[in-house]
XYZ file of C-alpha atoms in Angstrom:
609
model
C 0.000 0.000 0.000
C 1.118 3.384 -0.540
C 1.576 6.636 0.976
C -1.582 8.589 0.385
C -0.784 11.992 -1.772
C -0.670 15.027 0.969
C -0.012 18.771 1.188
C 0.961 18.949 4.473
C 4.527 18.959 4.838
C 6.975 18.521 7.753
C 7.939 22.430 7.355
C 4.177 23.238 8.056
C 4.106 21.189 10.816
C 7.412 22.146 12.194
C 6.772 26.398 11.093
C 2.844 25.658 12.986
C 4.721 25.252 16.562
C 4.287 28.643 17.990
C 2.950 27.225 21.172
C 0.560 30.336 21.637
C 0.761 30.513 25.831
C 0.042 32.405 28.819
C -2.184 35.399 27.542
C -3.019 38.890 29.453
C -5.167 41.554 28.745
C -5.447 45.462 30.168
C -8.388 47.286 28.639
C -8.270 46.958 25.043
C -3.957 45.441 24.988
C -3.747 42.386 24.707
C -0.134 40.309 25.342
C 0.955 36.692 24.853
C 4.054 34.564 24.416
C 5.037 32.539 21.307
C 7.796 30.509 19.767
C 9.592 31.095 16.957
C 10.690 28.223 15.481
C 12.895 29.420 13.154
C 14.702 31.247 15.505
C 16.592 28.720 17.387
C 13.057 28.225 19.051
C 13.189 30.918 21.435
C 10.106 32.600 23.202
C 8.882 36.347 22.465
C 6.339 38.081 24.262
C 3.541 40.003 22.010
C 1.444 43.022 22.069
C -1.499 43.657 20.609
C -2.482 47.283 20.564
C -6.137 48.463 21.065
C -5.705 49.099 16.887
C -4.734 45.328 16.765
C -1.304 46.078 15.427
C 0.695 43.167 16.690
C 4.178 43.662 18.285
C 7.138 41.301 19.501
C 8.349 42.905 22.230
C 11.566 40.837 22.505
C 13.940 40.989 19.469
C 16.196 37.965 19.061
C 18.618 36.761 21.418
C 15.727 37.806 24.082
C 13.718 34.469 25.424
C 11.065 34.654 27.546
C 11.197 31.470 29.353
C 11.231 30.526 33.166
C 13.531 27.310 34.660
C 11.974 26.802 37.619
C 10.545 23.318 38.213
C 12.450 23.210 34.304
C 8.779 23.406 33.348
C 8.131 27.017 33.881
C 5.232 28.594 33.271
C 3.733 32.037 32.691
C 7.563 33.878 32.056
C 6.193 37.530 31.924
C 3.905 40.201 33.644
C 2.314 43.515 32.685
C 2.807 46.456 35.183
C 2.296 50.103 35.058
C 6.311 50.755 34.160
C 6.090 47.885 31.260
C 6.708 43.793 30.950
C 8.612 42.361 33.554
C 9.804 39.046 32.136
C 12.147 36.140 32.667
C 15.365 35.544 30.208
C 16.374 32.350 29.396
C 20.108 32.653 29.602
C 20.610 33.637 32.996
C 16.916 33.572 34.164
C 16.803 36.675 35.809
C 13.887 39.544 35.959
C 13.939 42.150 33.598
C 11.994 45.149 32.499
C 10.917 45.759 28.658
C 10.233 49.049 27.659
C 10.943 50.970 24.847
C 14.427 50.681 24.768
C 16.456 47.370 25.835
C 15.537 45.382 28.763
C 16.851 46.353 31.719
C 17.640 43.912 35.124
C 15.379 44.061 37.979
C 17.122 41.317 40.068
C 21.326 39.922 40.550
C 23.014 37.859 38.500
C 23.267 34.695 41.008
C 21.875 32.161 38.765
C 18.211 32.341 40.669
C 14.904 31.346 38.818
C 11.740 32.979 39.313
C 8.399 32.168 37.646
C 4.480 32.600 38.646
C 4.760 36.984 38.580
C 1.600 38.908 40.842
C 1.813 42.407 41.285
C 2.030 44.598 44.556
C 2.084 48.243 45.176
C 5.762 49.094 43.688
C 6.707 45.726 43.776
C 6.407 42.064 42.008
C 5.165 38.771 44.600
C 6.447 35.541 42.833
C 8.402 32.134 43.323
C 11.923 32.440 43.681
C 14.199 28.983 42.967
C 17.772 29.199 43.960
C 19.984 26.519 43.463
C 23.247 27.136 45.761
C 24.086 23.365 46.220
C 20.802 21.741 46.745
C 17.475 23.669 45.374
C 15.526 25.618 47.575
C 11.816 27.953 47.107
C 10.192 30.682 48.682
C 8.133 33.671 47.794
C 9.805 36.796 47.410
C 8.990 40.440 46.563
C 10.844 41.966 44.506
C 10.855 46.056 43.465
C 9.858 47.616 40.579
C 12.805 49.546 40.465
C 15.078 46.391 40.819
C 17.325 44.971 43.604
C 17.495 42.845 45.843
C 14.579 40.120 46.110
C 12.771 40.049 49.909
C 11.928 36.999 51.113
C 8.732 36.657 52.925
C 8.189 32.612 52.702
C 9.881 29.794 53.602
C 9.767 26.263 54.548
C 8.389 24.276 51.711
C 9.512 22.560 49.117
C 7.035 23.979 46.414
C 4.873 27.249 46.105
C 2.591 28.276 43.672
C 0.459 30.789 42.979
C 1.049 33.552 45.302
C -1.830 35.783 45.706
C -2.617 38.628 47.464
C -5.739 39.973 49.294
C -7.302 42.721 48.633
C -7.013 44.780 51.838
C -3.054 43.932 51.130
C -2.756 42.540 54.822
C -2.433 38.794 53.627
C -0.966 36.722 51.039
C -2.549 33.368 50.487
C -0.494 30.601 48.548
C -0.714 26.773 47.743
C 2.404 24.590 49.004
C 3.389 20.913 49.122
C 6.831 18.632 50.265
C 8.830 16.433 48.765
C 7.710 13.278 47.818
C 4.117 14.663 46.916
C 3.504 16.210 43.618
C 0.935 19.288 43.279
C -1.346 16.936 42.057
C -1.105 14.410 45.163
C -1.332 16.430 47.800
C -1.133 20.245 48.496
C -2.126 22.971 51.587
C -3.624 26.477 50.506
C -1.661 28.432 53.541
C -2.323 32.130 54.121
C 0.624 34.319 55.960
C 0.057 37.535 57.869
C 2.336 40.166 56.346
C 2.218 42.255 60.171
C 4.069 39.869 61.558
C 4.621 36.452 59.493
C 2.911 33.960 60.967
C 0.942 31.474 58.625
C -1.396 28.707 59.052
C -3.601 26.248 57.126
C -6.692 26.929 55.246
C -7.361 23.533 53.433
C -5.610 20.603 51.914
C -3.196 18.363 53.093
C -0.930 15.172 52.062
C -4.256 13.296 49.493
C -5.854 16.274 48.586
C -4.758 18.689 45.654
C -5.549 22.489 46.652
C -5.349 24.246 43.944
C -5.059 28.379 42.300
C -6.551 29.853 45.086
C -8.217 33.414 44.237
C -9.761 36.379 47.091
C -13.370 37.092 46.883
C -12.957 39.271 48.984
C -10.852 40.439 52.349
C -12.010 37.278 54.169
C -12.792 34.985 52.065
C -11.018 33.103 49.192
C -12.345 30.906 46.105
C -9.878 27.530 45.544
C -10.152 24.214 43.826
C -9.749 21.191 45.354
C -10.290 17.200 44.439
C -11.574 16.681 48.213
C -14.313 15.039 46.166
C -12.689 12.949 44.140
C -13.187 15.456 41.240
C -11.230 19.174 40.748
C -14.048 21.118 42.106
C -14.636 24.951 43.154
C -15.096 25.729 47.003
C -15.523 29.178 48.659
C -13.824 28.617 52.098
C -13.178 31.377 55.052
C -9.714 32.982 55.854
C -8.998 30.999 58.390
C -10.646 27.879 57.117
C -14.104 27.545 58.278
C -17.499 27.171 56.017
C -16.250 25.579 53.032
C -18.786 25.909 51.083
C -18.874 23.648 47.197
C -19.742 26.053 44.190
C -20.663 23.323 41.533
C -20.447 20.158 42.516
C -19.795 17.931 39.679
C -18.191 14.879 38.290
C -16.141 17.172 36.398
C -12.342 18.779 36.271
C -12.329 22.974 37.123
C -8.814 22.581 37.048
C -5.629 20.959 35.439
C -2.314 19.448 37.382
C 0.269 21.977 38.059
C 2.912 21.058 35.330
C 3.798 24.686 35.002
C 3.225 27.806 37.131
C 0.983 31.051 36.708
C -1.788 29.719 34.921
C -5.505 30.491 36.670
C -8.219 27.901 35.294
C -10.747 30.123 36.323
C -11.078 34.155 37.454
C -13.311 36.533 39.755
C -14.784 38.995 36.694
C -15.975 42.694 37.618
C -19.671 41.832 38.595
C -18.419 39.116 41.193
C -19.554 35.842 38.920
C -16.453 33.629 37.923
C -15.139 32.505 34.516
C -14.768 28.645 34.951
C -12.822 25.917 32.730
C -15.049 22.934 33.559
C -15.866 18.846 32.072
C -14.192 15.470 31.608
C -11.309 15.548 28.834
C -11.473 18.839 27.430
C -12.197 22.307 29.368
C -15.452 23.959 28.599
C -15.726 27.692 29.689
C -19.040 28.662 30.970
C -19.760 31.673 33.849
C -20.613 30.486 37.387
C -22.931 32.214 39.879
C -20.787 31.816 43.057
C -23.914 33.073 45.028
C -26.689 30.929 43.256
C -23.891 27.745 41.861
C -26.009 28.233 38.423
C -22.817 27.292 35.881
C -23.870 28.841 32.443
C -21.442 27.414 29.276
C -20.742 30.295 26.318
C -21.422 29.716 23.213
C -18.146 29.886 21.413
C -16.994 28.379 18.524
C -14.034 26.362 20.388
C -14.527 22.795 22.042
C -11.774 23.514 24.559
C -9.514 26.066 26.138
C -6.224 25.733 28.006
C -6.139 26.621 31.788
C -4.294 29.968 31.801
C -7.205 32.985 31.716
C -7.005 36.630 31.855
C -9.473 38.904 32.898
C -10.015 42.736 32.815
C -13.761 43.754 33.504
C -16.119 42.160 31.575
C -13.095 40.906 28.492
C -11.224 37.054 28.933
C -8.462 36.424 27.069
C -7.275 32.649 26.633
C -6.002 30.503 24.385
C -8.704 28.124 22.856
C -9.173 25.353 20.168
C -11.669 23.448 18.219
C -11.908 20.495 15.866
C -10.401 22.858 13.618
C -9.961 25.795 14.746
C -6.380 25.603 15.163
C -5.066 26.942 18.773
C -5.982 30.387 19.325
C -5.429 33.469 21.360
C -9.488 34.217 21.851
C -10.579 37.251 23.090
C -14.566 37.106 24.597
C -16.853 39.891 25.885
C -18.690 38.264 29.025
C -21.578 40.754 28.983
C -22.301 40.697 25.092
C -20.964 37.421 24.413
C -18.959 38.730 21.463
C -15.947 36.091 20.323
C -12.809 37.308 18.420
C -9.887 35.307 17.634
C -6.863 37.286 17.780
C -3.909 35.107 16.422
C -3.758 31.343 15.054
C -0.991 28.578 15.597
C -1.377 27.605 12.160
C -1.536 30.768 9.522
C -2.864 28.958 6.586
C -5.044 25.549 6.894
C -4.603 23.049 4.584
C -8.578 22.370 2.795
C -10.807 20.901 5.890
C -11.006 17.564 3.778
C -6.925 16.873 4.478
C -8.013 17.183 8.815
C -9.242 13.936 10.907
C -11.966 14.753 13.438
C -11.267 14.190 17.066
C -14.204 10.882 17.824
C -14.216 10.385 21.903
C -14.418 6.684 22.257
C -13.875 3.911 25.426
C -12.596 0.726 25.172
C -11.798 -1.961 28.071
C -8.469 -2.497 29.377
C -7.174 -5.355 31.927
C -10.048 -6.309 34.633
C -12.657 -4.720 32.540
C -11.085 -0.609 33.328
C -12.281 1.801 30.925
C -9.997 3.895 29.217
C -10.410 7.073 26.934
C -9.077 7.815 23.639
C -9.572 10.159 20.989
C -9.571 7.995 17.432
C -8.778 10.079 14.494
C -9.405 7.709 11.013
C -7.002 8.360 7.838
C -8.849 11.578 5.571
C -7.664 12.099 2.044
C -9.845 13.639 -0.625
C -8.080 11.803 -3.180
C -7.838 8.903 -1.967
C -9.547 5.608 -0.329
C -9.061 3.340 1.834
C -8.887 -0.519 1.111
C -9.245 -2.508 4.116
C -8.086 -1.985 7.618
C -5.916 0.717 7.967
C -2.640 1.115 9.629
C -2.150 2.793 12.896
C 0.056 4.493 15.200
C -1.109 4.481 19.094
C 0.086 8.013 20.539
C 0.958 8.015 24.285
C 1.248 11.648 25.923
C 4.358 12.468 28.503
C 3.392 13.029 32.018
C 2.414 10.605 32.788
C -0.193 12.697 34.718
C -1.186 14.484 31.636
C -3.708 14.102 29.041
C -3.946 14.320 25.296
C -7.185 16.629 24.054
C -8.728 17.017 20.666
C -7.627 20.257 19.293
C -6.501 20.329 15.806
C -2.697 18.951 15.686
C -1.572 19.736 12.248
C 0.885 16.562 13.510
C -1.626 14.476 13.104
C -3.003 15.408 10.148
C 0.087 14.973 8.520
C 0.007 10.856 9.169
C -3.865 10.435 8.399
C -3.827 12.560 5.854
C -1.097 9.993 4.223
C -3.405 6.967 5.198
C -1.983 6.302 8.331
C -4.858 6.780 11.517
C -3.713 8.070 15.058
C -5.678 6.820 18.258
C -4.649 9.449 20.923
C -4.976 7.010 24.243
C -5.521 8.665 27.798
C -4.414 5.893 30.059
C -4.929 5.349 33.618
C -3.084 7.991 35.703
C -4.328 10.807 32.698
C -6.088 13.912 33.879
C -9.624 14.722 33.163
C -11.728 12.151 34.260
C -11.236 12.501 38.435
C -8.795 11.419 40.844
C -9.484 8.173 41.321
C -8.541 7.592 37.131
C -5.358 9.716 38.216
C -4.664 7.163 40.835
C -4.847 4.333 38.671
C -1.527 4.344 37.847
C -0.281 4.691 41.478
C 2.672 2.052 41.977
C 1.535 0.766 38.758
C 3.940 2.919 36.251
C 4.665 0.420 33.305
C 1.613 -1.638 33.990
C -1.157 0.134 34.094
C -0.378 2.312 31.095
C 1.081 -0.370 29.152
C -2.268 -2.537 29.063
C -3.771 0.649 28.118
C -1.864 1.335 25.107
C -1.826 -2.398 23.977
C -5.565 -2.718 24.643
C -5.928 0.305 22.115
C -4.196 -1.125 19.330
C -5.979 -4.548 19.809
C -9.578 -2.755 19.951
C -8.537 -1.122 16.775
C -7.667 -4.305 15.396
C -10.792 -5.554 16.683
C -13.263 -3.236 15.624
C -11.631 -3.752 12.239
C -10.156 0.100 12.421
C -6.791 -1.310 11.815
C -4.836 -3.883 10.047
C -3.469 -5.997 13.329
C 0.205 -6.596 11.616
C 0.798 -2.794 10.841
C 0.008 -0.956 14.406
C 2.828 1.528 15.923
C 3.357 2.869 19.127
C 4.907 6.710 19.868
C 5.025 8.768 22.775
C 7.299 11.443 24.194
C 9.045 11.626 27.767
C 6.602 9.489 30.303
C 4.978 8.471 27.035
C 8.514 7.275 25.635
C 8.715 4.942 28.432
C 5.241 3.424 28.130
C 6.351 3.008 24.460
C 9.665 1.410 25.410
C 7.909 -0.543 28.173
C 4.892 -2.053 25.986
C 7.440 -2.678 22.930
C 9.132 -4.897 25.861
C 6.510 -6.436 27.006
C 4.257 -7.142 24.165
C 4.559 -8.125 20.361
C 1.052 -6.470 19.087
C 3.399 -3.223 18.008
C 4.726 -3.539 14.261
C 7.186 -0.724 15.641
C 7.885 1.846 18.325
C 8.570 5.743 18.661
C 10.007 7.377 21.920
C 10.698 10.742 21.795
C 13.516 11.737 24.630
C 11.698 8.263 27.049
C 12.666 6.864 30.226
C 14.405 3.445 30.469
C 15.965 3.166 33.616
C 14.471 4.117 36.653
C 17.804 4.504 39.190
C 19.968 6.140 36.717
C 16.892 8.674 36.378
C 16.467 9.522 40.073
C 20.009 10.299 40.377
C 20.190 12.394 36.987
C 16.666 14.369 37.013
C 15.889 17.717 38.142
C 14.229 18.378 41.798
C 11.091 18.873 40.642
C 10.128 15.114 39.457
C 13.402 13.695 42.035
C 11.023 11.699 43.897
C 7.938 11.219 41.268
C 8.763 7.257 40.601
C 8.032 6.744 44.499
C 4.237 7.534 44.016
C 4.439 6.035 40.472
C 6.640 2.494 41.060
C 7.363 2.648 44.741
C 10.614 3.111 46.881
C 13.754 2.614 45.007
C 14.324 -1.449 44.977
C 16.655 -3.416 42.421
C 13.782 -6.086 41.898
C 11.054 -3.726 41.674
C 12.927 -1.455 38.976
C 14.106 -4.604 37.166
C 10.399 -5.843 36.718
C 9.106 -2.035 35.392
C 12.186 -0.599 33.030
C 12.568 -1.088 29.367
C 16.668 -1.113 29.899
C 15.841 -4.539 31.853
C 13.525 -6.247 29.583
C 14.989 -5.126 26.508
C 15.384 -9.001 25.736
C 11.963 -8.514 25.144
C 11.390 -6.620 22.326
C 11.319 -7.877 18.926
C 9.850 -5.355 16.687
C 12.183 -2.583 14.872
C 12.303 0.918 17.120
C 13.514 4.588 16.756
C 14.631 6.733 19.199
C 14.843 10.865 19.472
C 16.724 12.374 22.176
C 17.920 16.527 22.662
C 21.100 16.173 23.614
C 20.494 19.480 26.673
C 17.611 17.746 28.333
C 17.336 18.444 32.274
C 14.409 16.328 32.490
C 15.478 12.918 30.899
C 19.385 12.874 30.454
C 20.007 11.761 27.143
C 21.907 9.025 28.099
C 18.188 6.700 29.126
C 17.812 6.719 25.221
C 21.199 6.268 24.324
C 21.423 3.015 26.803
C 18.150 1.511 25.343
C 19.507 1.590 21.833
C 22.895 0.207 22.683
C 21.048 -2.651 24.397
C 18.777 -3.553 21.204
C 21.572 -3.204 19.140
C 23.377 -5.790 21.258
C 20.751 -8.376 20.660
C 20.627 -7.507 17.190
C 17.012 -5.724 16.982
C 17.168 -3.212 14.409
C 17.264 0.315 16.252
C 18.008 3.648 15.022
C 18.621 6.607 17.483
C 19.032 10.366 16.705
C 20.041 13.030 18.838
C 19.939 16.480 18.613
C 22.489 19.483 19.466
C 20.866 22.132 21.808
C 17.809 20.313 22.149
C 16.175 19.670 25.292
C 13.048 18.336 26.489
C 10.344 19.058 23.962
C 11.935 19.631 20.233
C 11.813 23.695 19.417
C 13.894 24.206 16.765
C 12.428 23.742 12.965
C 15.503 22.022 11.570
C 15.104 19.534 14.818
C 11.155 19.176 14.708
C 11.484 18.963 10.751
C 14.565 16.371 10.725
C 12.352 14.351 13.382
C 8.892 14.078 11.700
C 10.644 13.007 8.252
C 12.727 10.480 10.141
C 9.595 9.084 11.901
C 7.310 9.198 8.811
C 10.341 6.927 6.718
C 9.985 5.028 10.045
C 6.388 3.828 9.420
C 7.013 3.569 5.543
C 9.435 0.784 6.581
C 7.872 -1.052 8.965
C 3.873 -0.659 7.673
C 5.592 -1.314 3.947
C 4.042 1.900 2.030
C 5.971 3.374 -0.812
């Protein structure tokens, strides 16, 4: 069988990365970040004036992009003197203006991410790492100099938020070996004189982006109920009161910092992300819990909102609509989308649509996917096609259905994509999260092989010419089921995990003590049963292997083992790595060189020419 005819190229996939993030608005201005791909894949920040002239604020070397948690998160603010934002290179504060930046804080190799303003002065998470990594909040001025510290004590903070009287500053927190999404406390401190205490949360629920309704109260999410739900609680913790309950998500785990999944608008009703898989936005009645959805053309928006007044600013997405910085009037309910990740769409004929569908795993578990079938105008399909099973990092993460010019590109050629949220993805409660507690490389292995073999089954797919790809977590599940199972004509990993030890001595603080909650305490036997690098002797179908060659996240040397090892028992293996990548490709030579290499991958081993 041949490759179906397409127009969508691996430059318009790789130029259609801008990663559109993190957007702000002040009256009728309007900023976000975005990459530029062809510019070594560094981060600008633009402005869109109330005329809707559009403006990088950064010219090249500048990068707008935090380090801390090496996930970052929102990198910039708007304030009255102009952008404070975080470089790249040395990852200090600085302040655009007209004229070139200028340094708000010292050159001693600290991070800072998740910016609030103060009178004169910036509240935010400061990361130092002076021999072992440390975090607190600090202040830090306008003006520049030297950072205050007003919290301590904590592994973790996130979004630091002050009241509106001024006289406290409520935060979320969490230790070492939790992650945000395990188990978090919403703490409040008393500028006066310092001392702090407990509002809600502790070490099995997740608190989460805690907002003031006013002086003594505060709005917060929390999965107390086994679902990401909105609660109004008192200052000091009393009459918790549930907004909305509902068997759905009103929030998202805290990969990255700064983003609010819901805000407090003008007239005192809330703009809420709510559902199961993808976000919704509708307008809750805090005093009546009546939750009204908008009717706007997108199926789902990320969790990072901006409100001034009545106007939200996000960035949104539909079955395709390609990601979008969306600007809505709450009062009139007028919708404008202000810029596009992809500039020109290839005709609406060439682009799958996103079907939600279950299947069963092991012991009869449901499991989501999205199933996107091959689309070609000119072309048909004869028979069952074949298929490559995608597997999102994380693993607490989830895959959604916005338009992915990615995979267009493979079903467009013939070649269908089921997008599999395993157990341990977000979206569908905590007790789907918790699926894959201790279970890392089970769990999420029978998920991914169950979805090729209902493919097969439903007659979707042709059984001998099903692939497997994922990136990070994902990389190991692919790894991990290519180990363990022989339903995979080939696998993918994009910068995986195959060794469990060698990655909790190499990894960043953040994720140091993740594979606790995920496999369990560090043992030899226990590893050995879980990690591709162990039962490599188990994998007999052809696999290739990405890897940036600058990731902080997954050393480059877990891909670089895993290859050696296949190649040692003679299983064909290719592995690529890539100069001044790191985790996540940015670069458009890199994402370019990657996609072609992965397509000739699947010509190989599904036999199309």
């Amino acid at each position: 069988m041949p490759l179906w005819p397409s127009p969508i190229s691996t430059t318009d996939v790789a130029s259609s990365g801008l990663r559109l993030a993190w957007p702000s608005v002040v009256g009728d201005e309007v900023w976000w970040t975005e990459d530029r791909p062809d510019e070594g894949g560094r981060t600008t920040i633009v402005h869109r004036a109330a005329d809707g002239t559009r403006t990088s604020l950064l010219p090249a070397p500048w990068n707008a992009r935090s380090r801390v948690h090496e996930y970052g998160g929102q990198p910039y603010l708007v304030t009255p003197r102009g952008v404070v934002f975080v470089n790249f290179d040395d990852q200090r504060l600085y302040l655009a203006t007209s004229g070139e930046p200028t340094p708000l804080t010292p050159d001693d190799g600290s991070r800072y991410a998740d910016l609030h303003l103060g009178e004169g002065h910036l509240w935010c998470v400061r990361e130092r790492h002076d021999g072992k990594v440390t975090r607190s909040i600090v202040s830090v001025p306008l003006e520049g100099g030297e950072p205050r510290e007003l919290v301590t004590g904590s592994d973790f903070y996130a979004f630091p938020t002050l009241s509106p009287d001024g006289l406290h500053l409520a935060y979320i927190c969490w230790n070492h070996p939790r992650m945000p999404w395990n188990g978090t406390e919403l703490r409040v401190t008393r500028l006066a004189d310092g001392n702090s205490w407990t509002v809600k949360g502790g070490s099995t629920e997740s608190v989460l982006a805690p907002q003031w309704k006013d002086d003594s109260h505060l709005y917060v999410v929390s999965d107390w109920s086994g679902w990401w739900n909105l609660y109004q609680i008192g200052l000091y913790g009393t009459s918790s009161q549930a907004l909305h309950p509902a068997e759905e998500e009103f929030a998202w785990p805290l990969w990255q910092l700064g983003g609010r999944p819901y805000l407090v608008l003008a007239d005192g009703r809330l703009a809420v992300l709510h559902g199961q898989g993808d976000l919704r936005l509708g307008i809750l009645d805090p005093e009546t819990g009546e939750l009204r959805d908008l009717d706007v053309p997108y199926s789902g928006w990320d969790p990072a909102l901006s409100a001034d007044g009545a106007t939200l600013v996000g960035v949104a997405y539909g079955a395709a609509i390609p990601r979008s910085i969306a600007r809505l009037d709450t009062v009139t309910g007028r919708v404008e989308g202000l810029r596009r990740d992809i500039g020109e769409l290839p005709d609406v004929a060439y682009l799958p649509s996103a079907e939600p569908v279950e299947f069963l795993s092991e012991f009869g578990r449901h499991v989501h996917a999205f199933l996107y079938r091959p689309a070609n105008p000119e072309a048909t399909a004869e028979g069952p096609a074949p298929y490559v099973v995608f597997v999102h990092g994380g693993p607490t993460g989830h895959s959604n259905s916005a338009l992915d010019l990615e995979k267009a590109f493979f079903t467009s050629r013939g070649i269908g994509v089921i997008d599999v949220n395993y157990g341990g993805s977000t979206g569908y409660g905590r007790a789907y999260r918790d699926r894959l507690r201790g279970q890392w490389g089970v769990v999420d292995v029978e998920d991914t092989v169950a979805a090729a073999e209902w493919l097969a089954a439903e007659g979707l797919a042709d059984p001998a010419r099903i692939a497997v790809r994922g990136g990070s977590a994902g990389g190991w599940t692919v790894m991990a089921a290519c180990c363990r199972s022989s339903v995979f004509a080939g696998g993918v990993s994009y910068y995986g995990v195959s060794a469990l030890a060698a990655l909790n001595a190499a990894t960043h603080d953040f994720e140091s003590r993740y594979t606790e909650w995920l496999v369990g305490p560090e043992d030899p036997a226990l590893y050995a049963s879980r990690e591709p690098l162990a039962l490599a002797d188990g994998v007999t179908c052809p696999m290739l292997l990405l890897q940036g060659l600058d990731d902080p996240v997954v050393p480059p040397s877990q891909s670089s083992a895993f290859a050696d090892a296949l190649s040692e028992r003679g299983v064909a293996c290719t592995y690529l790595s890539f100069e001044g990548e790191s985790h996540g490709f940015r670069r458009m030579e890199t994402r370019t060189a990657a996609l072609a290499a992965e397509l000739a991958f699947y010509q190989q081993v599904f036999g199309m020419y």
